[in-house]
Amino acid sequence: CKCNFMSLIFVPSGTGSNILSALQDLFWLSKSKVEKQLQIISVLQWVLTFLIMGIACTLILMYILCTDCWAIAVLYLAWLVFDWNTPKKGGRRSQWVRNWAIWRYFRDYFPIRLVKTHNLLTTRNYIFGYHPHGIMGLGAFCNFSTEATGVSQKFPGIRPYLATLAGNFRMPILRDYLMSGGICPVNRDSIDYILSKNGSGNAIIIVVGGAAESLNCTPGKNSVTLRNRKGFVRLALRHGADLVPVYSFGENEVYKQVIFEEGSWGRWVQKKFQKHIGFAPCIFHGRGLFSSNTWGLLPYSKPITTVVGEPITIPKIDNPSQKEVDFYHGIYVDSLIKLFDKYKSKFGLPETEVLEVN
């Protein structure tokens, strides 16, 4: 063994470089491989956060209450009671968290890109309609809850708030993690506060299709659930907030899902969950942790390009009629279709592709 070790020391320089290169490949020390592993880790932690962090933190807190460290859990619960309404009042964003390096690795895994088409005035408030939902809304999170794609540089003076299920903010620790990224509950109290008591330059991102849309997302399909989704338009009219259509090309490509037909037992179960709990359980898979050829929870490395369209000027009407809501909803639908048609060929879709609006 000593002879082998010494021979490694005294080899000619060219041979030494070859050995070092081989060792780097063997132990994943090359820069590209290290970066790829960091990308995988960054995406995996977010997927686990999305799926289990809320339940896991609740169970851990309950366990701590039954141990000698119960005082820690009691202190946190007391803080939770005191801080309960913070998510409804704009939350508690952290620029430090939004700028974590882990989000840049998250971005590069796919990669994810944010495209700006028009300037946004800081004297106005906005409601972004994000389409499609996909399985996890990966593009929505990366673009608007982190600074990985430069949203603050592309839209200076605009504060983005990604709206998600209110139930997430009842989960200990998870609620604080979500708020640090500028995420808020998708309910009327929260949105009313941000658009009426938080000044101007606010942009609330609502994934309009929600759980219903997630049930139909599958690679190769571009469809949105929008025809009967008009609540966001009514909110925009009540606050005079401009509507901005947003389409993410590639959002449906990163997971494969089992689609249950209408009337099947599987779809019945999904709709029951959606009605009573707020989300619909999907049977889906991505790639494995160690190989793209195996099944797992990691999404596939497919590009996601989020295009922010032209704002639609909305008047302030305290009590908009259904006719007024329908009028501006129709304008919004037309704008979204035009946005899709304008950029579809640029981001890999054929000119014949049609956006299906359900």
GROMACS .gro file of C-alpha atoms in nm:
model
  358
    1CYS     CA    1   0.000   0.000   0.000
    2LYS     CA    2   0.289   0.235   0.082
    3CYS     CA    3   0.443   0.178  -0.259
    4ASN     CA    4   0.114   0.254  -0.434
    5PHE     CA    5   0.069   0.572  -0.231
    6MET     CA    6   0.425   0.691  -0.304
    7SER     CA    7   0.385   0.619  -0.670
    8LEU     CA    8   0.085   0.848  -0.678
    9ILE     CA    9   0.299   1.125  -0.533
   10PHE     CA   10   0.589   1.097  -0.772
   11VAL     CA   11   0.406   1.043  -1.102
   12PRO     CA   12   0.477   1.285  -1.387
   13SER     CA   13   0.260   1.599  -1.396
   14GLY     CA   14   0.050   1.491  -1.693
   15THR     CA   15  -0.035   1.158  -1.536
   16GLY     CA   16  -0.114   1.331  -1.207
   17SER     CA   17  -0.369   1.550  -1.380
   18ASN     CA   18  -0.535   1.243  -1.526
   19ILE     CA   19  -0.552   1.077  -1.184
   20LEU     CA   20  -0.697   1.389  -1.024
   21SER     CA   21  -0.958   1.407  -1.298
   22ALA     CA   22  -1.047   1.042  -1.242
   23LEU     CA   23  -1.078   1.096  -0.867
   24GLN     CA   24  -1.303   1.396  -0.924
   25ASP     CA   25  -1.533   1.188  -1.143
   26LEU     CA   26  -1.526   0.902  -0.893
   27PHE     CA   27  -1.626   1.116  -0.595
   28TRP     CA   28  -1.855   1.359  -0.781
   29LEU     CA   29  -1.612   1.645  -0.719
   30SER     CA   30  -1.639   1.801  -1.063
   31LYS     CA   31  -1.815   2.138  -1.058
   32SER     CA   32  -2.094   2.037  -1.295
   33LYS     CA   33  -2.176   1.722  -1.098
   34VAL     CA   34  -2.172   1.904  -0.765
   35GLU     CA   35  -2.406   2.168  -0.906
   36LYS     CA   36  -2.640   1.898  -1.041
   37GLN     CA   37  -2.655   1.731  -0.699
   38LEU     CA   38  -2.726   2.065  -0.532
   39GLN     CA   39  -3.005   2.127  -0.783
   40ILE     CA   40  -3.160   1.789  -0.702
   41ILE     CA   41  -3.135   1.854  -0.326
   42SER     CA   42  -3.292   2.199  -0.360
   43VAL     CA   43  -3.590   2.064  -0.555
   44LEU     CA   44  -3.630   1.763  -0.324
   45GLN     CA   45  -3.650   1.979  -0.012
   46TRP     CA   46  -3.920   2.191  -0.173
   47VAL     CA   47  -4.123   1.888  -0.287
   48LEU     CA   48  -4.107   1.743   0.066
   49THR     CA   49  -4.208   2.082   0.205
   50PHE     CA   50  -4.506   2.091  -0.030
   51LEU     CA   51  -4.618   1.737   0.053
   52ILE     CA   52  -4.538   1.671   0.419
   53MET     CA   53  -4.388   1.966   0.607
   54GLY     CA   54  -4.717   2.087   0.756
   55ILE     CA   55  -4.821   1.747   0.889
   56ALA     CA   56  -4.467   1.661   1.002
   57CYS     CA   57  -4.426   1.986   1.200
   58THR     CA   58  -4.766   1.939   1.364
   59LEU     CA   59  -4.676   1.586   1.477
   60ILE     CA   60  -4.333   1.696   1.602
   61LEU     CA   61  -4.490   1.978   1.802
   62MET     CA   62  -4.738   1.736   1.961
   63TYR     CA   63  -4.452   1.498   2.045
   64ILE     CA   64  -4.247   1.776   2.209
   65LEU     CA   65  -4.546   1.858   2.429
   66CYS     CA   66  -4.515   1.507   2.575
   67THR     CA   67  -4.143   1.535   2.651
   68ASP     CA   68  -3.926   1.727   2.899
   69CYS     CA   69  -3.896   2.001   2.639
   70TRP     CA   70  -4.269   2.078   2.656
   71ALA     CA   71  -4.199   2.441   2.749
   72ILE     CA   72  -4.055   2.505   2.402
   73ALA     CA   73  -4.375   2.382   2.239
   74VAL     CA   74  -4.590   2.586   2.479
   75LEU     CA   75  -4.392   2.902   2.400
   76TYR     CA   76  -4.434   2.845   2.027
   77LEU     CA   77  -4.808   2.780   2.065
   78ALA     CA   78  -4.843   3.101   2.266
   79TRP     CA   79  -4.662   3.284   1.985
   80LEU     CA   80  -4.889   3.115   1.732
   81VAL     CA   81  -5.202   3.247   1.907
   82PHE     CA   82  -5.054   3.597   1.922
   83ASP     CA   83  -4.944   3.586   1.556
   84TRP     CA   84  -5.250   3.405   1.416
   85ASN     CA   85  -5.382   3.689   1.198
   86THR     CA   86  -5.049   3.794   1.048
   87PRO     CA   87  -5.100   3.591   0.726
   88LYS     CA   88  -5.422   3.786   0.667
   89LYS     CA   89  -5.236   4.117   0.697
   90GLY     CA   90  -4.973   4.082   0.430
   91GLY     CA   91  -4.764   3.823   0.609
   92ARG     CA   92  -4.401   3.863   0.706
   93ARG     CA   93  -4.173   3.837   0.404
   94SER     CA   94  -3.797   3.803   0.436
   95GLN     CA   95  -3.570   3.925   0.160
   96TRP     CA   96  -3.298   3.710   0.311
   97VAL     CA   97  -3.505   3.394   0.261
   98ARG     CA   98  -3.619   3.501  -0.084
   99ASN     CA   99  -3.254   3.542  -0.186
  100TRP     CA  100  -3.128   3.206  -0.056
  101ALA     CA  101  -2.879   3.042  -0.294
  102ILE     CA  102  -3.087   2.724  -0.280
  103TRP     CA  103  -3.353   2.889  -0.495
  104ARG     CA  104  -3.100   2.955  -0.772
  105TYR     CA  105  -3.018   2.583  -0.777
  106PHE     CA  106  -3.395   2.518  -0.779
  107ARG     CA  107  -3.429   2.747  -1.082
  108ASP     CA  108  -3.143   2.587  -1.273
  109TYR     CA  109  -3.270   2.231  -1.223
  110PHE     CA  110  -3.548   2.277  -1.483
  111PRO     CA  111  -3.453   2.561  -1.571
  112ILE     CA  112  -3.721   2.819  -1.486
  113ARG     CA  113  -3.732   3.158  -1.659
  114LEU     CA  114  -3.945   3.471  -1.609
  115VAL     CA  115  -4.030   3.678  -1.918
  116LYS     CA  116  -4.147   4.038  -1.887
  117THR     CA  117  -4.350   4.181  -2.174
  118HIS     CA  118  -4.468   4.515  -2.028
  119ASN     CA  119  -4.379   4.755  -1.750
  120LEU     CA  120  -4.597   4.772  -1.439
  121LEU     CA  121  -4.669   5.106  -1.272
  122THR     CA  122  -4.590   5.126  -0.902
  123THR     CA  123  -4.891   5.354  -0.858
  124ARG     CA  124  -5.129   5.066  -0.934
  125ASN     CA  125  -5.213   4.735  -0.767
  126TYR     CA  126  -5.241   4.412  -0.966
  127ILE     CA  127  -5.395   4.067  -0.966
  128PHE     CA  128  -5.192   3.821  -1.172
  129GLY     CA  129  -5.387   3.524  -1.303
  130TYR     CA  130  -5.138   3.235  -1.318
  131HIS     CA  131  -5.202   2.948  -1.562
  132PRO     CA  132  -5.181   2.651  -1.561
  133HIS     CA  133  -5.170   2.512  -1.206
  134GLY     CA  134  -4.970   2.200  -1.287
  135ILE     CA  135  -4.923   1.951  -1.004
  136MET     CA  136  -4.735   2.183  -0.767
  137GLY     CA  137  -4.722   2.527  -0.928
  138LEU     CA  138  -4.342   2.513  -0.952
  139GLY     CA  139  -4.312   2.814  -1.182
  140ALA     CA  140  -4.540   3.026  -0.966
  141PHE     CA  141  -4.334   2.954  -0.656
  142CYS     CA  142  -3.991   3.004  -0.809
  143ASN     CA  143  -4.079   3.323  -0.998
  144PHE     CA  144  -4.285   3.506  -0.737
  145SER     CA  145  -4.188   3.365  -0.394
  146THR     CA  146  -3.813   3.382  -0.450
  147GLU     CA  147  -3.575   3.619  -0.625
  148ALA     CA  148  -3.416   3.340  -0.828
  149THR     CA  149  -3.549   3.472  -1.161
  150GLY     CA  150  -3.513   3.839  -1.070
  151VAL     CA  151  -3.876   3.942  -1.028
  152SER     CA  152  -3.779   4.251  -0.825
  153GLN     CA  153  -3.532   4.359  -1.092
  154LYS     CA  154  -3.774   4.296  -1.379
  155PHE     CA  155  -4.061   4.474  -1.201
  156PRO     CA  156  -3.897   4.731  -0.971
  157GLY     CA  157  -4.122   4.865  -0.696
  158ILE     CA  158  -4.372   4.576  -0.728
  159ARG     CA  159  -4.425   4.346  -0.428
  160PRO     CA  160  -4.548   4.000  -0.538
  161TYR     CA  161  -4.771   3.791  -0.309
  162LEU     CA  162  -4.835   3.434  -0.417
  163ALA     CA  163  -5.176   3.325  -0.285
  164THR     CA  164  -5.222   2.965  -0.172
  165LEU     CA  165  -5.460   2.754   0.038
  166ALA     CA  166  -5.552   2.919   0.368
  167GLY     CA  167  -5.526   2.581   0.543
  168ASN     CA  168  -5.147   2.589   0.500
  169PHE     CA  169  -5.131   2.882   0.742
  170ARG     CA  170  -5.286   2.677   1.020
  171MET     CA  171  -4.983   2.447   1.018
  172PRO     CA  172  -4.707   2.533   1.269
  173ILE     CA  173  -4.365   2.627   1.127
  174LEU     CA  174  -4.492   2.580   0.770
  175ARG     CA  175  -4.692   2.903   0.799
  176ASP     CA  176  -4.381   3.098   0.895
  177TYR     CA  177  -4.179   2.940   0.616
  178LEU     CA  178  -4.445   3.031   0.359
  179MET     CA  179  -4.482   3.388   0.485
  180SER     CA  180  -4.106   3.443   0.460
  181GLY     CA  181  -4.137   3.400   0.083
  182GLY     CA  182  -4.422   3.648   0.051
  183ILE     CA  183  -4.694   3.382   0.029
  184CYS     CA  184  -5.041   3.469   0.159
  185PRO     CA  185  -5.378   3.291   0.201
  186VAL     CA  186  -5.601   3.293  -0.103
  187ASN     CA  187  -5.904   3.427   0.080
  188ARG     CA  188  -6.099   3.750   0.068
  189ASP     CA  189  -5.970   3.893   0.399
  190SER     CA  190  -5.607   3.859   0.297
  191ILE     CA  191  -5.653   3.992  -0.054
  192ASP     CA  192  -5.873   4.282   0.064
  193TYR     CA  193  -5.605   4.385   0.314
  194ILE     CA  194  -5.319   4.381   0.063
  195LEU     CA  195  -5.512   4.569  -0.204
  196SER     CA  196  -5.670   4.830   0.024
  197LYS     CA  197  -5.443   4.882   0.327
  198ASN     CA  198  -5.094   4.812   0.197
  199GLY     CA  199  -5.047   5.104  -0.041
  200SER     CA  200  -4.980   5.058  -0.413
  201GLY     CA  201  -4.733   4.845  -0.607
  202ASN     CA  202  -4.879   4.516  -0.481
  203ALA     CA  203  -4.926   4.217  -0.711
  204ILE     CA  204  -5.127   3.918  -0.589
  205ILE     CA  205  -5.064   3.603  -0.790
  206ILE     CA  206  -5.369   3.375  -0.797
  207VAL     CA  207  -5.347   3.032  -0.957
  208VAL     CA  208  -5.697   3.068  -1.096
  209GLY     CA  209  -5.761   2.706  -1.199
  210GLY     CA  210  -5.675   2.575  -0.853
  211ALA     CA  211  -5.724   2.213  -0.754
  212ALA     CA  212  -5.978   2.148  -1.031
  213GLU     CA  213  -5.722   2.239  -1.294
  214SER     CA  214  -5.452   2.022  -1.137
  215LEU     CA  215  -5.667   1.713  -1.201
  216ASN     CA  216  -5.633   1.759  -1.577
  217CYS     CA  217  -5.270   1.857  -1.611
  218THR     CA  218  -5.058   1.617  -1.810
  219PRO     CA  219  -4.760   1.649  -2.047
  220GLY     CA  220  -4.851   1.772  -2.393
  221LYS     CA  221  -5.179   1.929  -2.281
  222ASN     CA  222  -5.239   2.305  -2.260
  223SER     CA  223  -5.574   2.362  -2.092
  224VAL     CA  224  -5.696   2.600  -1.823
  225THR     CA  225  -5.998   2.599  -1.594
  226LEU     CA  226  -6.127   2.954  -1.636
  227ARG     CA  227  -6.475   2.983  -1.793
  228ASN     CA  228  -6.658   2.987  -1.459
  229ARG     CA  229  -6.374   3.128  -1.246
  230LYS     CA  230  -6.478   3.492  -1.204
  231GLY     CA  231  -6.417   3.568  -0.838
  232PHE     CA  232  -6.074   3.715  -0.908
  233VAL     CA  233  -6.229   3.955  -1.160
  234ARG     CA  234  -6.485   4.070  -0.903
  235LEU     CA  235  -6.203   4.132  -0.653
  236ALA     CA  236  -6.011   4.332  -0.913
  237LEU     CA  237  -6.316   4.550  -0.982
  238ARG     CA  238  -6.386   4.610  -0.613
  239HIS     CA  239  -6.031   4.737  -0.560
  240GLY     CA  240  -5.956   4.882  -0.902
  241ALA     CA  241  -5.662   4.644  -0.939
  242ASP     CA  242  -5.540   4.578  -1.291
  243LEU     CA  243  -5.558   4.221  -1.418
  244VAL     CA  244  -5.245   4.060  -1.564
  245PRO     CA  245  -5.261   3.727  -1.753
  246VAL     CA  246  -4.965   3.497  -1.690
  247TYR     CA  247  -4.893   3.172  -1.871
  248SER     CA  248  -4.623   2.921  -1.779
  249PHE     CA  249  -4.509   2.714  -2.076
  250GLY     CA  250  -4.385   2.378  -1.954
  251GLU     CA  251  -4.564   2.372  -1.617
  252ASN     CA  252  -4.760   2.063  -1.720
  253GLU     CA  253  -4.452   1.882  -1.850
  254VAL     CA  254  -4.265   1.816  -1.524
  255TYR     CA  255  -4.491   1.541  -1.384
  256LYS     CA  256  -4.691   1.256  -1.531
  257GLN     CA  257  -5.036   1.197  -1.383
  258VAL     CA  258  -5.304   0.930  -1.392
  259ILE     CA  259  -5.612   1.111  -1.528
  260PHE     CA  260  -5.945   0.973  -1.410
  261GLU     CA  261  -6.237   1.014  -1.647
  262GLU     CA  262  -6.546   1.211  -1.544
  263GLY     CA  263  -6.790   0.978  -1.367
  264SER     CA  264  -6.523   0.732  -1.255
  265TRP     CA  265  -6.474   0.641  -0.889
  266GLY     CA  266  -6.130   0.801  -0.892
  267ARG     CA  267  -6.263   1.138  -1.010
  268TRP     CA  268  -6.546   1.113  -0.752
  269VAL     CA  269  -6.293   1.073  -0.470
  270GLN     CA  270  -6.082   1.362  -0.599
  271LYS     CA  271  -6.381   1.596  -0.619
  272LYS     CA  272  -6.493   1.503  -0.266
  273PHE     CA  273  -6.149   1.592  -0.133
  274GLN     CA  274  -6.150   1.913  -0.332
  275LYS     CA  275  -6.492   2.014  -0.198
  276HIS     CA  276  -6.433   1.940   0.170
  277ILE     CA  277  -6.057   1.990   0.217
  278GLY     CA  278  -5.964   2.236  -0.056
  279PHE     CA  279  -5.720   2.026  -0.256
  280ALA     CA  280  -5.755   1.724  -0.480
  281PRO     CA  281  -5.526   1.421  -0.434
  282CYS     CA  282  -5.346   1.337  -0.758
  283ILE     CA  283  -5.175   1.014  -0.856
  284PHE     CA  284  -4.857   1.133  -1.023
  285HIS     CA  285  -4.490   1.060  -1.056
  286GLY     CA  286  -4.169   1.218  -1.171
  287ARG     CA  287  -3.818   1.083  -1.183
  288GLY     CA  288  -3.620   0.901  -0.916
  289LEU     CA  289  -3.361   1.059  -0.689
  290PHE     CA  290  -3.063   0.878  -0.844
  291SER     CA  291  -3.182   0.817  -1.198
  292SER     CA  292  -3.408   0.989  -1.447
  293ASN     CA  293  -3.508   0.645  -1.575
  294THR     CA  294  -3.686   0.546  -1.251
  295TRP     CA  295  -4.006   0.674  -1.093
  296GLY     CA  296  -4.000   0.907  -0.796
  297LEU     CA  297  -4.114   1.238  -0.649
  298LEU     CA  298  -3.863   1.461  -0.824
  299PRO     CA  299  -4.009   1.651  -1.121
  300TYR     CA  300  -3.855   1.594  -1.461
  301SER     CA  301  -3.596   1.849  -1.575
  302LYS     CA  302  -3.814   2.027  -1.828
  303PRO     CA  303  -3.790   2.403  -1.901
  304ILE     CA  304  -4.063   2.622  -1.747
  305THR     CA  305  -4.099   2.968  -1.900
  306THR     CA  306  -4.340   3.205  -1.729
  307VAL     CA  307  -4.461   3.493  -1.946
  308VAL     CA  308  -4.618   3.794  -1.773
  309GLY     CA  309  -4.859   3.960  -2.014
  310GLU     CA  310  -4.994   4.310  -2.063
  311PRO     CA  311  -5.196   4.455  -1.773
  312ILE     CA  312  -5.567   4.514  -1.831
  313THR     CA  313  -5.681   4.845  -1.680
  314ILE     CA  314  -5.970   4.783  -1.440
  315PRO     CA  315  -6.197   5.056  -1.297
  316LYS     CA  316  -6.285   5.065  -0.927
  317ILE     CA  317  -6.646   4.960  -0.876
  318ASP     CA  318  -6.752   4.898  -0.515
  319ASN     CA  319  -7.038   4.666  -0.605
  320PRO     CA  320  -6.982   4.539  -0.960
  321SER     CA  321  -7.280   4.383  -1.134
  322GLN     CA  322  -7.264   4.039  -1.290
  323LYS     CA  323  -7.270   4.203  -1.633
  324GLU     CA  324  -6.962   4.409  -1.548
  325VAL     CA  325  -6.782   4.105  -1.409
  326ASP     CA  326  -6.864   3.905  -1.723
  327PHE     CA  327  -6.742   4.188  -1.946
  328TYR     CA  328  -6.398   4.216  -1.788
  329HIS     CA  329  -6.372   3.839  -1.750
  330GLY     CA  330  -6.424   3.809  -2.127
  331ILE     CA  331  -6.146   4.063  -2.189
  332TYR     CA  332  -5.917   3.867  -1.958
  333VAL     CA  333  -5.984   3.534  -2.133
  334ASP     CA  334  -5.916   3.691  -2.473
  335SER     CA  335  -5.591   3.845  -2.344
  336LEU     CA  336  -5.473   3.511  -2.206
  337ILE     CA  337  -5.542   3.334  -2.537
  338LYS     CA  338  -5.358   3.608  -2.729
  339LEU     CA  339  -5.062   3.580  -2.490
  340PHE     CA  340  -5.050   3.204  -2.541
  341ASP     CA  341  -5.075   3.232  -2.921
  342LYS     CA  342  -4.805   3.500  -2.938
  343TYR     CA  343  -4.542   3.302  -2.748
  344LYS     CA  344  -4.629   2.936  -2.805
  345SER     CA  345  -4.397   2.878  -3.101
  346LYS     CA  346  -4.113   3.061  -2.928
  347PHE     CA  347  -4.124   2.815  -2.640
  348GLY     CA  348  -4.148   2.488  -2.827
  349LEU     CA  349  -4.513   2.448  -2.924
  350PRO     CA  350  -4.638   2.416  -3.283
  351GLU     CA  351  -4.830   2.702  -3.442
  352THR     CA  352  -5.135   2.474  -3.458
  353GLU     CA  353  -5.148   2.433  -3.078
  354VAL     CA  354  -5.467   2.575  -2.926
  355LEU     CA  355  -5.518   2.676  -2.564
  356GLU     CA  356  -5.817   2.486  -2.428
  357VAL     CA  357  -6.027   2.704  -2.196
  358ASN     CA  358  -6.269   2.505  -1.979
   0.00000   0.00000   0.00000
